[in-house]
Amino acid sequence: MLLTAALLLAAGCDQKPAPPPAPQATTAPAPTTIKKPATGPAYVEAETDPDKREWREQEALLLKELGQPEARQGDTLTIRRDGKVVLSLTDPENEAWVLTDVITMTRDGVEQIHYEVSHHLTGQVDEPSATLFDQNGVEIETYSDWAIWRGAIAAISWSDQGYDVGSPGNNTLELHDLTKTPHRKYVFKARCNASRWISDTELKVVCSRPALQDASPGVQPNGTLENTDAVVTRVGPNAWRLRELRAPKAKLMDVENNPPTAYDETVEGVAF
């Protein structure tokens, strides 16, 4: 052992000393730097969970636009307005709160900022939802995680997947109008999901029609769905109309709300 150590020391004498480390910048970090705890379960989970890491990265971009890049500290999200805390959420174990949208909308004639925060499960089957808070941190409502906002109107969609062979599943579309109190909800029976807003009074949607296996042209590769385009249009102060742009071509499954003709459905709002 002593001989080995001596040989190693001798070999080291022939090597040039390593150059000194480059001087470190002394300027303050850019305001967009997100501080993270050096250790701790919340930090480790965010770094090792791919989904949570992606959520945090998207949230960081939104917080930068909001001008509050340091609002995320580990597992706690703290939103301020005029220097005062208006919303503070801490992740429970195996769950995550994520800021997903900052929306300016006019409600009851008053324009204000709203915060949409999604709730996720981590390390298990995720069933995400989203909660809308006003600029004072007051909870407005909770809905499925798939919402497309146009001002104070949200097109909310979700899909119930059919995991059994031959199960059609379902797609659902609702419009939630928060413009006035009481709020109004428009629920469609058609098997459609929102795609994008075209204007304040028109929404593009996609309908998924359950079709028989290998039924015919126009169905997806798995042979069980045919997708068709449709539009939802405001047709009155308290009515929206969903109209499929063509009838489906495939031979459809005989299930509820899946007619062989094109959808043409007008829905009136109900208070909620």
Coordinates of C-alpha atoms in Angstrom, one line a residue:
M1 CA 0.0 0.0 0.0
L2 CA 2.8 2.5 0.9
L3 CA 4.6 1.6 -2.3
T4 CA 1.5 2.2 -4.4
A5 CA 0.9 5.5 -2.8
A6 CA 4.5 6.6 -3.4
L7 CA 4.3 5.6 -7.1
L8 CA 1.1 7.6 -7.5
L9 CA 2.6 10.7 -5.8
A10 CA 5.7 10.4 -8.0
A11 CA 3.6 10.2 -11.1
G12 CA 1.6 13.2 -10.0
C13 CA 4.8 15.3 -9.8
D14 CA 5.3 15.0 -13.6
Q15 CA 1.8 16.5 -14.3
K16 CA 1.2 20.2 -14.7
P17 CA -1.1 21.7 -12.1
A18 CA -4.7 22.2 -13.3
P19 CA -5.4 25.7 -14.5
P20 CA -7.4 27.9 -12.0
P21 CA -11.1 27.9 -12.5
A22 CA -12.5 30.7 -14.7
P23 CA -13.8 33.7 -12.7
Q24 CA -17.5 33.5 -12.0
A25 CA -19.8 36.3 -13.2
T26 CA -20.8 38.5 -10.3
T27 CA -23.9 40.0 -11.9
A28 CA -27.3 39.3 -10.4
P29 CA -29.3 36.6 -11.9
A30 CA -31.8 37.6 -14.6
P31 CA -35.3 38.3 -13.4
T32 CA -36.6 35.3 -15.2
T33 CA -34.5 32.9 -13.1
I34 CA -36.7 30.5 -11.2
K35 CA -35.4 29.7 -7.8
K36 CA -35.6 26.0 -6.7
P37 CA -34.8 24.4 -3.4
A38 CA -31.5 22.5 -3.5
T39 CA -32.9 19.5 -1.9
G40 CA -36.2 18.1 -0.8
P41 CA -39.0 15.8 -2.0
A42 CA -40.7 18.5 -4.1
Y43 CA -37.6 19.4 -6.0
V44 CA -36.6 15.7 -6.6
E45 CA -40.1 14.8 -7.8
A46 CA -40.2 17.7 -10.2
E47 CA -36.8 16.7 -11.6
T48 CA -37.5 13.0 -11.9
D49 CA -41.2 13.0 -12.9
P50 CA -41.3 13.7 -16.7
D51 CA -44.9 14.9 -16.6
K52 CA -44.4 17.2 -13.7
R53 CA -41.2 18.6 -15.1
E54 CA -43.0 19.4 -18.4
W55 CA -45.8 21.1 -16.4
R56 CA -43.3 23.2 -14.5
E57 CA -41.5 24.2 -17.6
Q58 CA -44.7 25.4 -19.3
E59 CA -45.8 27.1 -16.0
A60 CA -42.4 29.0 -15.9
L61 CA -43.0 30.5 -19.3
L62 CA -46.4 31.7 -18.2
L63 CA -45.1 33.1 -14.9
K64 CA -42.4 35.0 -16.9
E65 CA -45.1 36.6 -19.0
L66 CA -47.0 37.5 -15.9
G67 CA -44.0 39.2 -14.5
Q68 CA -43.7 36.9 -11.5
P69 CA -41.0 34.3 -12.5
E70 CA -40.3 33.5 -8.8
A71 CA -43.9 32.7 -8.0
R72 CA -43.0 29.0 -8.1
Q73 CA -40.9 27.9 -5.1
G74 CA -40.6 24.2 -4.9
D75 CA -44.1 22.7 -4.4
T76 CA -45.7 26.1 -3.6
L77 CA -47.2 28.5 -6.1
T78 CA -47.8 32.1 -4.9
I79 CA -49.5 34.7 -7.1
R80 CA -49.3 38.4 -6.2
R81 CA -51.3 41.4 -7.4
D82 CA -50.1 44.9 -6.5
G83 CA -47.6 43.3 -4.2
K84 CA -50.2 41.4 -2.2
V85 CA -50.6 37.6 -2.2
V86 CA -54.0 36.7 -3.8
L87 CA -53.4 33.0 -4.4
S88 CA -51.2 30.5 -2.7
L89 CA -51.4 26.7 -3.4
T90 CA -49.1 24.0 -2.1
D91 CA -48.9 20.6 -3.8
P92 CA -50.3 17.7 -1.6
E93 CA -48.4 14.4 -1.7
N94 CA -48.7 12.8 -5.1
E95 CA -50.6 15.8 -6.6
A96 CA -49.6 19.0 -8.4
W97 CA -51.1 22.4 -8.9
V98 CA -50.0 24.1 -12.1
L99 CA -50.8 27.6 -13.4
T100 CA -52.0 26.9 -17.0
D101 CA -53.6 30.2 -18.1
V102 CA -54.0 33.9 -17.2
I103 CA -57.1 35.2 -18.8
T104 CA -58.4 38.8 -19.0
M105 CA -62.2 38.7 -19.2
T106 CA -65.1 41.1 -18.7
R107 CA -67.7 39.8 -16.2
D108 CA -70.8 41.9 -15.2
G109 CA -69.2 44.8 -17.1
V110 CA -65.9 44.8 -15.2
E111 CA -62.7 43.7 -16.9
Q112 CA -60.3 41.7 -14.7
I113 CA -57.6 39.1 -14.7
H114 CA -58.4 35.4 -13.9
Y115 CA -56.0 32.6 -13.1
E116 CA -56.6 29.0 -14.4
V117 CA -54.9 26.4 -12.2
S118 CA -54.9 22.8 -13.2
H119 CA -54.8 20.0 -10.7
H120 CA -53.0 16.8 -11.6
L121 CA -52.3 13.4 -10.0
T122 CA -48.6 12.3 -10.1
G123 CA -47.4 8.7 -10.2
Q124 CA -50.8 7.3 -11.0
V125 CA -53.6 7.6 -13.5
D126 CA -54.1 11.3 -14.0
E127 CA -57.6 12.7 -14.0
P128 CA -56.9 16.4 -14.5
S129 CA -59.3 19.2 -13.7
A130 CA -58.9 23.0 -13.7
T131 CA -60.1 25.7 -11.3
L132 CA -60.7 29.3 -12.3
F133 CA -59.8 32.0 -9.7
D134 CA -60.6 35.7 -10.1
Q135 CA -58.0 38.4 -9.5
N136 CA -58.6 38.3 -5.8
G137 CA -58.1 34.6 -5.5
V138 CA -61.8 33.8 -5.2
E139 CA -62.7 30.4 -6.8
I140 CA -65.2 30.8 -9.6
E141 CA -65.7 27.2 -10.8
T142 CA -63.9 23.9 -11.5
Y143 CA -64.2 22.0 -14.8
S144 CA -62.4 19.4 -16.9
D145 CA -58.9 20.3 -17.8
W146 CA -59.7 20.8 -21.5
A147 CA -61.1 24.3 -21.9
I148 CA -60.6 26.9 -24.6
W149 CA -61.4 30.5 -23.5
R150 CA -62.7 33.3 -25.6
G151 CA -63.2 36.2 -23.3
A152 CA -65.5 35.1 -20.6
I153 CA -66.8 32.1 -22.5
A154 CA -65.1 28.7 -22.2
A155 CA -65.5 25.7 -24.6
I156 CA -65.1 22.8 -22.3
S157 CA -64.4 19.3 -23.7
W158 CA -63.6 15.9 -22.4
S159 CA -63.5 12.3 -23.7
D160 CA -64.6 9.1 -22.0
Q161 CA -62.4 6.5 -23.6
G162 CA -63.8 3.0 -24.3
Y163 CA -61.2 0.5 -23.3
D164 CA -63.2 -2.6 -24.0
V165 CA -63.3 -4.1 -27.5
G166 CA -66.2 -2.5 -29.3
S167 CA -66.8 0.1 -26.7
P168 CA -67.6 3.5 -28.3
G169 CA -66.6 5.8 -25.5
N170 CA -67.9 9.4 -25.8
N171 CA -66.9 13.0 -26.4
T172 CA -68.7 15.8 -24.7
L173 CA -68.9 19.6 -25.3
E174 CA -70.2 22.4 -23.1
L175 CA -70.0 26.1 -23.3
H176 CA -69.8 28.0 -20.0
D177 CA -70.7 31.7 -20.3
L178 CA -69.4 33.8 -17.3
T179 CA -70.2 37.1 -19.0
K180 CA -73.1 37.8 -16.6
T181 CA -74.5 36.6 -13.3
P182 CA -76.0 34.0 -13.1
H183 CA -73.6 32.2 -15.4
R184 CA -75.1 30.2 -18.3
K185 CA -74.2 26.6 -19.4
Y186 CA -74.9 25.1 -22.8
V187 CA -74.6 21.3 -23.0
F188 CA -74.5 19.5 -26.3
K189 CA -75.5 15.8 -26.9
A190 CA -73.4 15.6 -30.0
R191 CA -70.2 13.5 -29.7
C192 CA -67.8 16.5 -30.4
N193 CA -64.9 18.3 -28.8
A194 CA -63.8 21.9 -29.3
S195 CA -60.9 22.7 -31.7
R196 CA -60.5 26.5 -31.8
W197 CA -62.5 29.7 -31.6
I198 CA -63.0 31.4 -35.0
S199 CA -64.6 34.6 -33.5
D200 CA -66.6 35.6 -30.5
T201 CA -69.7 33.9 -31.9
E202 CA -68.3 30.9 -33.8
L203 CA -66.3 27.8 -32.6
K204 CA -64.7 25.1 -34.7
V205 CA -65.2 21.6 -33.3
V206 CA -64.4 18.0 -34.3
C207 CA -67.0 15.2 -33.9
S208 CA -65.9 11.6 -33.4
R209 CA -68.4 9.1 -34.6
P210 CA -68.1 5.5 -33.4
A211 CA -68.0 3.3 -36.5
L212 CA -68.1 -0.5 -37.0
Q213 CA -64.7 -2.2 -37.3
D214 CA -63.4 -1.9 -40.9
A215 CA -66.6 -0.4 -41.9
S216 CA -65.6 1.9 -44.7
P217 CA -63.6 4.8 -45.9
G218 CA -63.0 7.9 -43.8
V219 CA -62.4 6.1 -40.5
Q220 CA -59.2 6.4 -38.4
P221 CA -56.6 3.6 -38.8
N222 CA -58.0 1.7 -35.9
G223 CA -61.2 1.4 -37.8
T224 CA -63.5 2.5 -35.0
L225 CA -63.9 6.2 -35.3
E226 CA -64.8 8.7 -38.1
N227 CA -63.9 12.3 -37.4
T228 CA -66.0 15.1 -39.0
D229 CA -65.7 18.8 -38.8
A230 CA -68.5 21.0 -37.3
V231 CA -69.1 24.5 -36.2
V232 CA -70.9 26.0 -33.2
T233 CA -72.5 29.4 -33.8
R234 CA -74.4 31.8 -31.5
V235 CA -77.9 32.1 -32.9
G236 CA -79.5 34.2 -30.2
P237 CA -78.9 35.9 -26.8
N238 CA -79.4 32.5 -25.1
A239 CA -78.8 29.9 -27.8
W240 CA -75.9 28.2 -29.6
R241 CA -76.2 25.9 -32.6
L242 CA -73.9 22.9 -33.4
R243 CA -73.9 21.9 -37.1
E244 CA -71.8 19.1 -38.6
L245 CA -70.5 20.1 -42.0
R246 CA -71.2 16.7 -43.6
A247 CA -72.9 13.4 -42.8
P248 CA -70.5 10.6 -41.7
K249 CA -69.5 8.2 -44.5
A250 CA -68.8 5.1 -42.4
K251 CA -71.3 2.5 -41.1
L252 CA -71.8 3.8 -37.6
M253 CA -72.3 1.9 -34.4
D254 CA -75.9 1.8 -33.1
V255 CA -75.2 3.8 -29.9
E256 CA -76.8 6.8 -28.3
N257 CA -76.4 10.2 -30.0
N258 CA -74.7 8.7 -33.1
P259 CA -77.2 9.2 -36.0
P260 CA -76.2 8.5 -39.6
T261 CA -77.3 12.0 -40.5
A262 CA -75.2 15.2 -39.8
Y263 CA -75.6 16.7 -36.4
D264 CA -77.8 19.8 -36.2
E265 CA -78.4 20.7 -32.6
T266 CA -79.5 24.0 -31.0
V267 CA -79.1 24.4 -27.2
E268 CA -80.4 27.0 -24.9
G269 CA -78.5 28.0 -21.8
V270 CA -79.4 27.1 -18.2
A271 CA -78.2 29.0 -15.1
F272 CA -75.5 27.5 -12.9

